[in-house]
Amino acid sequence: MRGLVVGLGAIFLSAGFAPAATVSRATAERPPTQTGGTTPAKAQVPAEELDRLLAPIALYPDQLLAQMLLCASNPGKVAALSEWLQSQSTLKGTELQDAATKAGFDPSFVALVLFPQVVDAMAGQIDRTRRLGELFATDRTAVFGSIQRLRAKAQAAGTLKDTPQQNVEAKTTPAGQQVIVIEPANPQIVYVPQYNSQVVYTESSSSSDAVAAGLIGFTAGIAIGAAIDNDYYHGPYGWGRGVYMYDDAWDDWYDEREDAREDWADHREDVVEE
């Protein structure tokens, strides 16, 4: 499975991500810094900081990006998953996800095991991942706003569009918000985009070189299976049912997802018994 995503690490490196091998568990587990003994008041999240953090991943398909945002809230587990994956090179697909379930990883982390270089990139710069998780917990709406702002810029530059690998559509959330949604063209195969985040959001020039530099490429497709095969993308833990991660749609989905944890715990027990 790691061979399917060769080249993704270079994209993260160009965006400021480092290899996971340099991460220490102590650093990964360090809790967010707080001042005083009381919970601080909610502060406005700086738009510039959000755009900088999200630029390398804002053009990922929503199904994958949602799982990454959830996992960012627990950077220690991200580092642990990256370390665990290094010893699981012989497994792939459902077998790998079942092994992650048996190892005790939560559904969002199980979903990410099919994308080991995404996990490694998140672990490779754990402070960046931790900060994104903090901002997502502080102001989820601002994070979603940054994603939409960046996607609109890429669309205006002509670099975000339909391809054989992905569909890009304007959708209306249940709350009436207009959003740009990125989904796999084939629901059973996810392609991870590759792009230079310093170029892809800028207006295209007349230079063919500049246009080529801003185009989005893709890694080899990651087969995630049909709806009956992978609950982590199509079922109660995924986004394969027309639910988009914006406004009240996130709250509705997350509530249902929490209810499904009991089923997930039962499944984990079954896997352990087998």
PDB file of C-alpha atoms in Angstrom:
ATOM      1  CA  MET A   1       0.000   0.000   0.000  1.00  0.00           C
ATOM      2  CA  ARG A   2       2.883   2.366   0.669  1.00  0.00           C
ATOM      3  CA  GLY A   3       3.932   1.977  -2.972  1.00  0.00           C
ATOM      4  CA  LEU A   4       0.632   3.464  -4.079  1.00  0.00           C
ATOM      5  CA  VAL A   5       1.471   6.846  -2.624  1.00  0.00           C
ATOM      6  CA  VAL A   6       5.078   7.306  -3.695  1.00  0.00           C
ATOM      7  CA  GLY A   7       5.874  10.969  -4.204  1.00  0.00           C
ATOM      8  CA  LEU A   8       3.427  12.363  -1.664  1.00  0.00           C
ATOM      9  CA  GLY A   9       6.182  12.863   0.888  1.00  0.00           C
ATOM     10  CA  ALA A  10       7.976  15.251  -1.448  1.00  0.00           C
ATOM     11  CA  ILE A  11       4.857  17.397  -1.691  1.00  0.00           C
ATOM     12  CA  PHE A  12       4.626  17.679   2.084  1.00  0.00           C
ATOM     13  CA  LEU A  13       8.318  18.485   2.308  1.00  0.00           C
ATOM     14  CA  SER A  14       7.869  21.334  -0.164  1.00  0.00           C
ATOM     15  CA  ALA A  15       5.024  22.630   2.001  1.00  0.00           C
ATOM     16  CA  GLY A  16       7.060  22.502   5.194  1.00  0.00           C
ATOM     17  CA  PHE A  17       6.387  18.984   6.469  1.00  0.00           C
ATOM     18  CA  ALA A  18       9.284  16.811   7.667  1.00  0.00           C
ATOM     19  CA  PRO A  19       9.724  13.017   7.759  1.00  0.00           C
ATOM     20  CA  ALA A  20       8.132  11.220  10.698  1.00  0.00           C
ATOM     21  CA  ALA A  21      11.385   9.579  11.760  1.00  0.00           C
ATOM     22  CA  THR A  22      12.418  12.753  13.613  1.00  0.00           C
ATOM     23  CA  VAL A  23       9.370  12.792  15.895  1.00  0.00           C
ATOM     24  CA  SER A  24       9.820  11.818  19.534  1.00  0.00           C
ATOM     25  CA  ARG A  25       6.930  10.352  21.500  1.00  0.00           C
ATOM     26  CA  ALA A  26       7.513  12.882  24.299  1.00  0.00           C
ATOM     27  CA  THR A  27       7.126  15.751  21.846  1.00  0.00           C
ATOM     28  CA  ALA A  28       4.042  14.193  20.282  1.00  0.00           C
ATOM     29  CA  GLU A  29       2.335  13.671  23.615  1.00  0.00           C
ATOM     30  CA  ARG A  30       3.028  17.172  24.957  1.00  0.00           C
ATOM     31  CA  PRO A  31      -0.329  18.795  25.760  1.00  0.00           C
ATOM     32  CA  PRO A  32      -1.298  22.218  24.389  1.00  0.00           C
ATOM     33  CA  THR A  33       0.168  25.103  26.381  1.00  0.00           C
ATOM     34  CA  GLN A  34      -2.294  26.901  28.639  1.00  0.00           C
ATOM     35  CA  THR A  35      -1.959  29.899  30.923  1.00  0.00           C
ATOM     36  CA  GLY A  36      -3.674  30.017  34.286  1.00  0.00           C
ATOM     37  CA  GLY A  37      -5.977  27.469  35.811  1.00  0.00           C
ATOM     38  CA  THR A  38      -9.183  28.328  33.966  1.00  0.00           C
ATOM     39  CA  THR A  39     -10.356  27.554  30.467  1.00  0.00           C
ATOM     40  CA  PRO A  40      -9.431  30.507  28.233  1.00  0.00           C
ATOM     41  CA  ALA A  41     -12.161  32.382  26.414  1.00  0.00           C
ATOM     42  CA  LYS A  42     -12.680  31.531  22.783  1.00  0.00           C
ATOM     43  CA  ALA A  43     -10.333  33.660  20.693  1.00  0.00           C
ATOM     44  CA  GLN A  44     -10.674  34.565  17.063  1.00  0.00           C
ATOM     45  CA  VAL A  45      -8.576  32.295  14.879  1.00  0.00           C
ATOM     46  CA  PRO A  46      -6.192  34.291  12.628  1.00  0.00           C
ATOM     47  CA  ALA A  47      -7.217  33.795   8.994  1.00  0.00           C
ATOM     48  CA  GLU A  48      -3.638  34.088   7.719  1.00  0.00           C
ATOM     49  CA  GLU A  49      -2.412  31.360  10.054  1.00  0.00           C
ATOM     50  CA  LEU A  50      -5.280  29.076   9.083  1.00  0.00           C
ATOM     51  CA  ASP A  51      -4.655  29.574   5.370  1.00  0.00           C
ATOM     52  CA  ARG A  52      -0.965  28.814   5.846  1.00  0.00           C
ATOM     53  CA  LEU A  53      -1.660  25.621   7.785  1.00  0.00           C
ATOM     54  CA  LEU A  54      -4.403  24.395   5.461  1.00  0.00           C
ATOM     55  CA  ALA A  55      -2.923  25.366   2.081  1.00  0.00           C
ATOM     56  CA  PRO A  56      -1.089  22.021   1.613  1.00  0.00           C
ATOM     57  CA  ILE A  57      -4.263  19.970   2.280  1.00  0.00           C
ATOM     58  CA  ALA A  58      -7.284  22.176   1.490  1.00  0.00           C
ATOM     59  CA  LEU A  59      -7.617  20.605  -1.972  1.00  0.00           C
ATOM     60  CA  TYR A  60      -7.794  17.059  -0.624  1.00  0.00           C
ATOM     61  CA  PRO A  61     -11.113  15.237  -1.106  1.00  0.00           C
ATOM     62  CA  ASP A  62     -13.531  15.961   1.712  1.00  0.00           C
ATOM     63  CA  GLN A  63     -13.717  12.307   2.760  1.00  0.00           C
ATOM     64  CA  LEU A  64      -9.986  12.248   3.483  1.00  0.00           C
ATOM     65  CA  LEU A  65      -9.654  15.805   4.793  1.00  0.00           C
ATOM     66  CA  ALA A  66     -12.389  15.291   7.400  1.00  0.00           C
ATOM     67  CA  GLN A  67     -10.556  12.316   8.889  1.00  0.00           C
ATOM     68  CA  MET A  68      -7.297  14.271   8.962  1.00  0.00           C
ATOM     69  CA  LEU A  69      -8.919  17.145  10.871  1.00  0.00           C
ATOM     70  CA  LEU A  70     -10.362  14.757  13.432  1.00  0.00           C
ATOM     71  CA  CYS A  71      -7.018  13.000  13.909  1.00  0.00           C
ATOM     72  CA  ALA A  72      -5.166  16.313  14.286  1.00  0.00           C
ATOM     73  CA  SER A  73      -6.913  16.782  17.629  1.00  0.00           C
ATOM     74  CA  ASN A  74      -4.815  13.892  19.009  1.00  0.00           C
ATOM     75  CA  PRO A  75      -1.262  14.392  17.704  1.00  0.00           C
ATOM     76  CA  GLY A  76       0.133  11.761  20.036  1.00  0.00           C
ATOM     77  CA  LYS A  77      -2.036   9.128  18.387  1.00  0.00           C
ATOM     78  CA  VAL A  78      -0.953  10.406  14.948  1.00  0.00           C
ATOM     79  CA  ALA A  79       2.686   9.775  15.895  1.00  0.00           C
ATOM     80  CA  ALA A  80       1.776   6.383  17.350  1.00  0.00           C
ATOM     81  CA  LEU A  81      -0.082   5.406  14.177  1.00  0.00           C
ATOM     82  CA  SER A  82       2.866   6.409  11.999  1.00  0.00           C
ATOM     83  CA  GLU A  83       5.156   4.291  14.156  1.00  0.00           C
ATOM     84  CA  TRP A  84       2.727   1.358  14.107  1.00  0.00           C
ATOM     85  CA  LEU A  85       2.400   1.462  10.314  1.00  0.00           C
ATOM     86  CA  GLN A  86       6.138   0.945   9.920  1.00  0.00           C
ATOM     87  CA  SER A  87       5.716  -2.583  11.276  1.00  0.00           C
ATOM     88  CA  GLN A  88       2.692  -3.421   9.106  1.00  0.00           C
ATOM     89  CA  SER A  89       4.185  -3.268   5.620  1.00  0.00           C
ATOM     90  CA  THR A  90       2.871  -6.713   4.681  1.00  0.00           C
ATOM     91  CA  LEU A  91      -0.775  -5.779   5.256  1.00  0.00           C
ATOM     92  CA  LYS A  92      -3.046  -3.731   3.027  1.00  0.00           C
ATOM     93  CA  GLY A  93      -6.687  -2.830   2.534  1.00  0.00           C
ATOM     94  CA  THR A  94      -9.224  -4.394   4.864  1.00  0.00           C
ATOM     95  CA  GLU A  95      -6.574  -6.525   6.582  1.00  0.00           C
ATOM     96  CA  LEU A  96      -4.634  -3.399   7.521  1.00  0.00           C
ATOM     97  CA  GLN A  97      -7.735  -1.642   8.815  1.00  0.00           C
ATOM     98  CA  ASP A  98      -8.743  -4.679  10.854  1.00  0.00           C
ATOM     99  CA  ALA A  99      -5.254  -4.815  12.352  1.00  0.00           C
ATOM    100  CA  ALA A 100      -5.486  -1.121  13.291  1.00  0.00           C
ATOM    101  CA  THR A 101      -8.866  -1.753  14.911  1.00  0.00           C
ATOM    102  CA  LYS A 102      -7.403  -4.660  16.870  1.00  0.00           C
ATOM    103  CA  ALA A 103      -4.508  -2.415  17.932  1.00  0.00           C
ATOM    104  CA  GLY A 104      -7.018  -0.030  19.503  1.00  0.00           C
ATOM    105  CA  PHE A 105      -7.015   2.906  17.074  1.00  0.00           C
ATOM    106  CA  ASP A 106     -10.221   4.947  16.779  1.00  0.00           C
ATOM    107  CA  PRO A 107     -12.199   4.972  13.493  1.00  0.00           C
ATOM    108  CA  SER A 108     -10.652   8.150  12.045  1.00  0.00           C
ATOM    109  CA  PHE A 109      -7.158   6.710  12.529  1.00  0.00           C
ATOM    110  CA  VAL A 110      -8.273   3.391  11.046  1.00  0.00           C
ATOM    111  CA  ALA A 111      -9.517   5.297   7.998  1.00  0.00           C
ATOM    112  CA  LEU A 112      -6.097   6.902   7.538  1.00  0.00           C
ATOM    113  CA  VAL A 113      -4.059   3.686   7.552  1.00  0.00           C
ATOM    114  CA  LEU A 114      -4.756   3.311   3.823  1.00  0.00           C
ATOM    115  CA  PHE A 115      -2.801   6.558   3.341  1.00  0.00           C
ATOM    116  CA  PRO A 116       0.475   5.897   5.212  1.00  0.00           C
ATOM    117  CA  GLN A 117       2.392   8.805   3.717  1.00  0.00           C
ATOM    118  CA  VAL A 118      -0.388  11.177   4.741  1.00  0.00           C
ATOM    119  CA  VAL A 119      -0.002   9.841   8.285  1.00  0.00           C
ATOM    120  CA  ASP A 120       3.784  10.110   8.085  1.00  0.00           C
ATOM    121  CA  ALA A 121       3.535  13.702   6.851  1.00  0.00           C
ATOM    122  CA  MET A 122       1.213  14.660   9.708  1.00  0.00           C
ATOM    123  CA  ALA A 123       3.543  12.976  12.210  1.00  0.00           C
ATOM    124  CA  GLY A 124       6.630  14.401  10.546  1.00  0.00           C
ATOM    125  CA  GLN A 125       5.750  17.901  11.684  1.00  0.00           C
ATOM    126  CA  ILE A 126       3.765  17.203  14.794  1.00  0.00           C
ATOM    127  CA  ASP A 127       3.719  20.811  15.996  1.00  0.00           C
ATOM    128  CA  ARG A 128       1.948  21.851  12.806  1.00  0.00           C
ATOM    129  CA  THR A 129      -0.544  19.018  13.219  1.00  0.00           C
ATOM    130  CA  ARG A 130      -1.103  19.900  16.871  1.00  0.00           C
ATOM    131  CA  ARG A 131      -1.734  23.559  16.014  1.00  0.00           C
ATOM    132  CA  LEU A 132      -4.257  22.624  13.345  1.00  0.00           C
ATOM    133  CA  GLY A 133      -6.027  20.400  15.859  1.00  0.00           C
ATOM    134  CA  GLU A 134      -6.095  23.237  18.391  1.00  0.00           C
ATOM    135  CA  LEU A 135      -7.532  25.688  15.876  1.00  0.00           C
ATOM    136  CA  PHE A 136     -10.114  23.167  14.740  1.00  0.00           C
ATOM    137  CA  ALA A 137     -11.225  22.709  18.358  1.00  0.00           C
ATOM    138  CA  THR A 138     -11.203  26.471  18.955  1.00  0.00           C
ATOM    139  CA  ASP A 139     -13.206  27.536  15.913  1.00  0.00           C
ATOM    140  CA  ARG A 140     -14.312  24.803  13.530  1.00  0.00           C
ATOM    141  CA  THR A 141     -16.252  27.285  11.408  1.00  0.00           C
ATOM    142  CA  ALA A 142     -13.098  29.326  10.794  1.00  0.00           C
ATOM    143  CA  VAL A 143     -11.237  26.200   9.662  1.00  0.00           C
ATOM    144  CA  PHE A 144     -14.017  25.323   7.222  1.00  0.00           C
ATOM    145  CA  GLY A 145     -14.035  28.945   6.051  1.00  0.00           C
ATOM    146  CA  SER A 146     -10.316  28.765   5.293  1.00  0.00           C
ATOM    147  CA  ILE A 147     -10.801  25.561   3.308  1.00  0.00           C
ATOM    148  CA  GLN A 148     -13.513  27.221   1.230  1.00  0.00           C
ATOM    149  CA  ARG A 149     -11.471  30.397   0.787  1.00  0.00           C
ATOM    150  CA  LEU A 150      -8.481  28.434  -0.510  1.00  0.00           C
ATOM    151  CA  ARG A 151     -10.613  26.282  -2.812  1.00  0.00           C
ATOM    152  CA  ALA A 152     -12.231  29.385  -4.294  1.00  0.00           C
ATOM    153  CA  LYS A 153      -8.770  30.829  -4.978  1.00  0.00           C
ATOM    154  CA  ALA A 154      -7.635  27.631  -6.705  1.00  0.00           C
ATOM    155  CA  GLN A 155     -10.821  27.538  -8.754  1.00  0.00           C
ATOM    156  CA  ALA A 156     -10.321  31.164  -9.819  1.00  0.00           C
ATOM    157  CA  ALA A 157      -6.737  30.333 -10.801  1.00  0.00           C
ATOM    158  CA  GLY A 158      -8.001  27.477 -12.961  1.00  0.00           C
ATOM    159  CA  THR A 159      -6.125  24.800 -11.031  1.00  0.00           C
ATOM    160  CA  LEU A 160      -9.074  23.219  -9.188  1.00  0.00           C
ATOM    161  CA  LYS A 161     -11.481  21.518 -11.573  1.00  0.00           C
ATOM    162  CA  ASP A 162     -13.017  18.202 -12.544  1.00  0.00           C
ATOM    163  CA  THR A 163     -10.546  15.514 -13.556  1.00  0.00           C
ATOM    164  CA  PRO A 164     -10.789  11.755 -14.104  1.00  0.00           C
ATOM    165  CA  GLN A 165      -9.726  11.435 -10.460  1.00  0.00           C
ATOM    166  CA  GLN A 166     -12.068  13.925  -8.775  1.00  0.00           C
ATOM    167  CA  ASN A 167     -15.339  15.824  -9.050  1.00  0.00           C
ATOM    168  CA  VAL A 168     -15.470  19.463  -7.966  1.00  0.00           C
ATOM    169  CA  GLU A 169     -18.987  20.753  -7.350  1.00  0.00           C
ATOM    170  CA  ALA A 170     -20.799  23.646  -5.699  1.00  0.00           C
ATOM    171  CA  LYS A 171     -23.159  22.275  -3.062  1.00  0.00           C
ATOM    172  CA  THR A 172     -25.670  23.781  -0.667  1.00  0.00           C
ATOM    173  CA  THR A 173     -25.521  22.627   2.946  1.00  0.00           C
ATOM    174  CA  PRO A 174     -28.697  22.029   4.978  1.00  0.00           C
ATOM    175  CA  ALA A 175     -28.139  25.487   6.512  1.00  0.00           C
ATOM    176  CA  GLY A 176     -28.084  27.083   3.057  1.00  0.00           C
ATOM    177  CA  GLN A 177     -24.332  27.703   2.802  1.00  0.00           C
ATOM    178  CA  GLN A 178     -22.730  27.413  -0.629  1.00  0.00           C
ATOM    179  CA  VAL A 179     -19.592  25.283  -0.489  1.00  0.00           C
ATOM    180  CA  ILE A 180     -17.084  23.811  -2.928  1.00  0.00           C
ATOM    181  CA  VAL A 181     -17.013  20.047  -2.432  1.00  0.00           C
ATOM    182  CA  ILE A 182     -14.241  17.764  -3.711  1.00  0.00           C
ATOM    183  CA  GLU A 183     -15.133  14.087  -4.035  1.00  0.00           C
ATOM    184  CA  PRO A 184     -13.565  11.080  -5.789  1.00  0.00           C
ATOM    185  CA  ALA A 185     -14.856  10.578  -9.323  1.00  0.00           C
ATOM    186  CA  ASN A 186     -15.083   6.888  -8.450  1.00  0.00           C
ATOM    187  CA  PRO A 187     -16.458   6.474  -4.895  1.00  0.00           C
ATOM    188  CA  GLN A 188     -14.362   3.337  -4.439  1.00  0.00           C
ATOM    189  CA  ILE A 189     -11.006   4.940  -5.268  1.00  0.00           C
ATOM    190  CA  VAL A 190      -9.428   7.962  -3.552  1.00  0.00           C
ATOM    191  CA  TYR A 191      -6.653   9.914  -5.242  1.00  0.00           C
ATOM    192  CA  VAL A 192      -4.473  12.178  -3.111  1.00  0.00           C
ATOM    193  CA  PRO A 193      -3.683  15.422  -4.983  1.00  0.00           C
ATOM    194  CA  GLN A 194      -0.132  16.648  -5.393  1.00  0.00           C
ATOM    195  CA  TYR A 195       0.476  20.354  -5.830  1.00  0.00           C
ATOM    196  CA  ASN A 196       2.764  23.225  -4.955  1.00  0.00           C
ATOM    197  CA  SER A 197       0.842  25.250  -2.377  1.00  0.00           C
ATOM    198  CA  GLN A 198       2.925  28.309  -3.241  1.00  0.00           C
ATOM    199  CA  VAL A 199       1.618  28.296  -6.816  1.00  0.00           C
ATOM    200  CA  VAL A 200      -1.724  26.522  -7.005  1.00  0.00           C
ATOM    201  CA  TYR A 201      -3.721  29.339  -5.380  1.00  0.00           C
ATOM    202  CA  THR A 202      -2.303  32.156  -7.502  1.00  0.00           C
ATOM    203  CA  GLU A 203      -3.775  33.472 -10.713  1.00  0.00           C
ATOM    204  CA  SER A 204      -2.512  31.635 -13.774  1.00  0.00           C
ATOM    205  CA  SER A 205      -0.256  33.638 -16.063  1.00  0.00           C
ATOM    206  CA  SER A 206       0.191  33.363 -19.819  1.00  0.00           C
ATOM    207  CA  SER A 207       3.398  31.412 -19.320  1.00  0.00           C
ATOM    208  CA  SER A 208       2.929  27.726 -20.059  1.00  0.00           C
ATOM    209  CA  ASP A 209       5.540  26.936 -17.427  1.00  0.00           C
ATOM    210  CA  ALA A 210       3.640  28.814 -14.745  1.00  0.00           C
ATOM    211  CA  VAL A 211       0.374  27.137 -15.686  1.00  0.00           C
ATOM    212  CA  ALA A 212       1.993  23.701 -15.666  1.00  0.00           C
ATOM    213  CA  ALA A 213       3.542  24.377 -12.257  1.00  0.00           C
ATOM    214  CA  GLY A 214       0.126  25.158 -10.810  1.00  0.00           C
ATOM    215  CA  LEU A 215      -1.692  22.100 -12.091  1.00  0.00           C
ATOM    216  CA  ILE A 216      -2.751  19.449  -9.618  1.00  0.00           C
ATOM    217  CA  GLY A 217      -1.327  15.970 -10.027  1.00  0.00           C
ATOM    218  CA  PHE A 218      -2.340  12.810  -8.206  1.00  0.00           C
ATOM    219  CA  THR A 219      -0.783   9.818  -6.539  1.00  0.00           C
ATOM    220  CA  ALA A 220      -1.843   6.360  -7.607  1.00  0.00           C
ATOM    221  CA  GLY A 221      -5.429   5.633  -6.601  1.00  0.00           C
ATOM    222  CA  ILE A 222      -6.095   4.118  -3.186  1.00  0.00           C
ATOM    223  CA  ALA A 223      -8.818   1.488  -3.362  1.00  0.00           C
ATOM    224  CA  ILE A 224     -11.161   1.912  -0.394  1.00  0.00           C
ATOM    225  CA  GLY A 225     -13.796  -0.580  -1.570  1.00  0.00           C
ATOM    226  CA  ALA A 226     -17.535  -0.408  -1.975  1.00  0.00           C
ATOM    227  CA  ALA A 227     -20.020   0.709   0.658  1.00  0.00           C
ATOM    228  CA  ILE A 228     -20.349  -2.826   2.005  1.00  0.00           C
ATOM    229  CA  ASP A 229     -16.585  -3.149   2.411  1.00  0.00           C
ATOM    230  CA  ASN A 230     -15.422  -0.016   4.246  1.00  0.00           C
ATOM    231  CA  ASP A 231     -17.429   1.653   7.008  1.00  0.00           C
ATOM    232  CA  TYR A 232     -14.598   4.110   7.564  1.00  0.00           C
ATOM    233  CA  TYR A 233     -15.388   5.906   4.298  1.00  0.00           C
ATOM    234  CA  HIS A 234     -18.895   4.836   3.329  1.00  0.00           C
ATOM    235  CA  GLY A 235     -20.470   3.885   6.641  1.00  0.00           C
ATOM    236  CA  PRO A 236     -21.081   5.626   9.967  1.00  0.00           C
ATOM    237  CA  TYR A 237     -17.497   6.904  10.225  1.00  0.00           C
ATOM    238  CA  GLY A 238     -17.187   8.235   6.661  1.00  0.00           C
ATOM    239  CA  TRP A 239     -18.611  10.841   4.306  1.00  0.00           C
ATOM    240  CA  GLY A 240     -19.918   8.600   1.541  1.00  0.00           C
ATOM    241  CA  ARG A 241     -23.604   9.344   2.061  1.00  0.00           C
ATOM    242  CA  GLY A 242     -23.932  12.885   0.778  1.00  0.00           C
ATOM    243  CA  VAL A 243     -23.158  14.553   4.113  1.00  0.00           C
ATOM    244  CA  TYR A 244     -20.749  17.468   3.856  1.00  0.00           C
ATOM    245  CA  MET A 245     -18.480  18.693   6.600  1.00  0.00           C
ATOM    246  CA  TYR A 246     -19.881  22.177   6.930  1.00  0.00           C
ATOM    247  CA  ASP A 247     -22.352  24.005   9.179  1.00  0.00           C
ATOM    248  CA  ASP A 248     -24.922  21.867  10.959  1.00  0.00           C
ATOM    249  CA  ALA A 249     -24.154  18.929   8.643  1.00  0.00           C
ATOM    250  CA  TRP A 250     -20.980  18.304  10.665  1.00  0.00           C
ATOM    251  CA  ASP A 251     -22.898  18.350  13.950  1.00  0.00           C
ATOM    252  CA  ASP A 252     -25.537  15.942  12.666  1.00  0.00           C
ATOM    253  CA  TRP A 253     -22.905  13.576  11.277  1.00  0.00           C
ATOM    254  CA  TYR A 254     -20.716  13.744  14.361  1.00  0.00           C
ATOM    255  CA  ASP A 255     -23.637  12.974  16.676  1.00  0.00           C
ATOM    256  CA  GLU A 256     -24.485   9.940  14.561  1.00  0.00           C
ATOM    257  CA  ARG A 257     -20.838   8.961  14.491  1.00  0.00           C
ATOM    258  CA  GLU A 258     -20.630   9.024  18.273  1.00  0.00           C
ATOM    259  CA  ASP A 259     -23.709   6.813  18.463  1.00  0.00           C
ATOM    260  CA  ALA A 260     -21.982   4.361  16.141  1.00  0.00           C
ATOM    261  CA  ARG A 261     -19.011   3.984  18.485  1.00  0.00           C
ATOM    262  CA  GLU A 262     -20.764   1.187  20.326  1.00  0.00           C
ATOM    263  CA  ASP A 263     -21.047  -0.737  17.065  1.00  0.00           C
ATOM    264  CA  TRP A 264     -17.370  -0.033  16.395  1.00  0.00           C
ATOM    265  CA  ALA A 265     -16.452  -1.363  19.862  1.00  0.00           C
ATOM    266  CA  ASP A 266     -18.415  -4.533  19.160  1.00  0.00           C
ATOM    267  CA  HIS A 267     -16.632  -4.899  15.822  1.00  0.00           C
ATOM    268  CA  ARG A 268     -13.273  -4.452  17.511  1.00  0.00           C
ATOM    269  CA  GLU A 269     -14.132  -7.206  19.994  1.00  0.00           C
ATOM    270  CA  ASP A 270     -15.120  -9.494  17.122  1.00  0.00           C
ATOM    271  CA  VAL A 271     -11.805  -8.819  15.361  1.00  0.00           C
ATOM    272  CA  VAL A 272      -9.866  -9.543  18.551  1.00  0.00           C
ATOM    273  CA  GLU A 273     -11.730 -12.817  19.030  1.00  0.00           C
ATOM    274  CA  GLU A 274     -11.027 -13.846  15.424  1.00  0.00           C
TER     275      GLU A 274
END
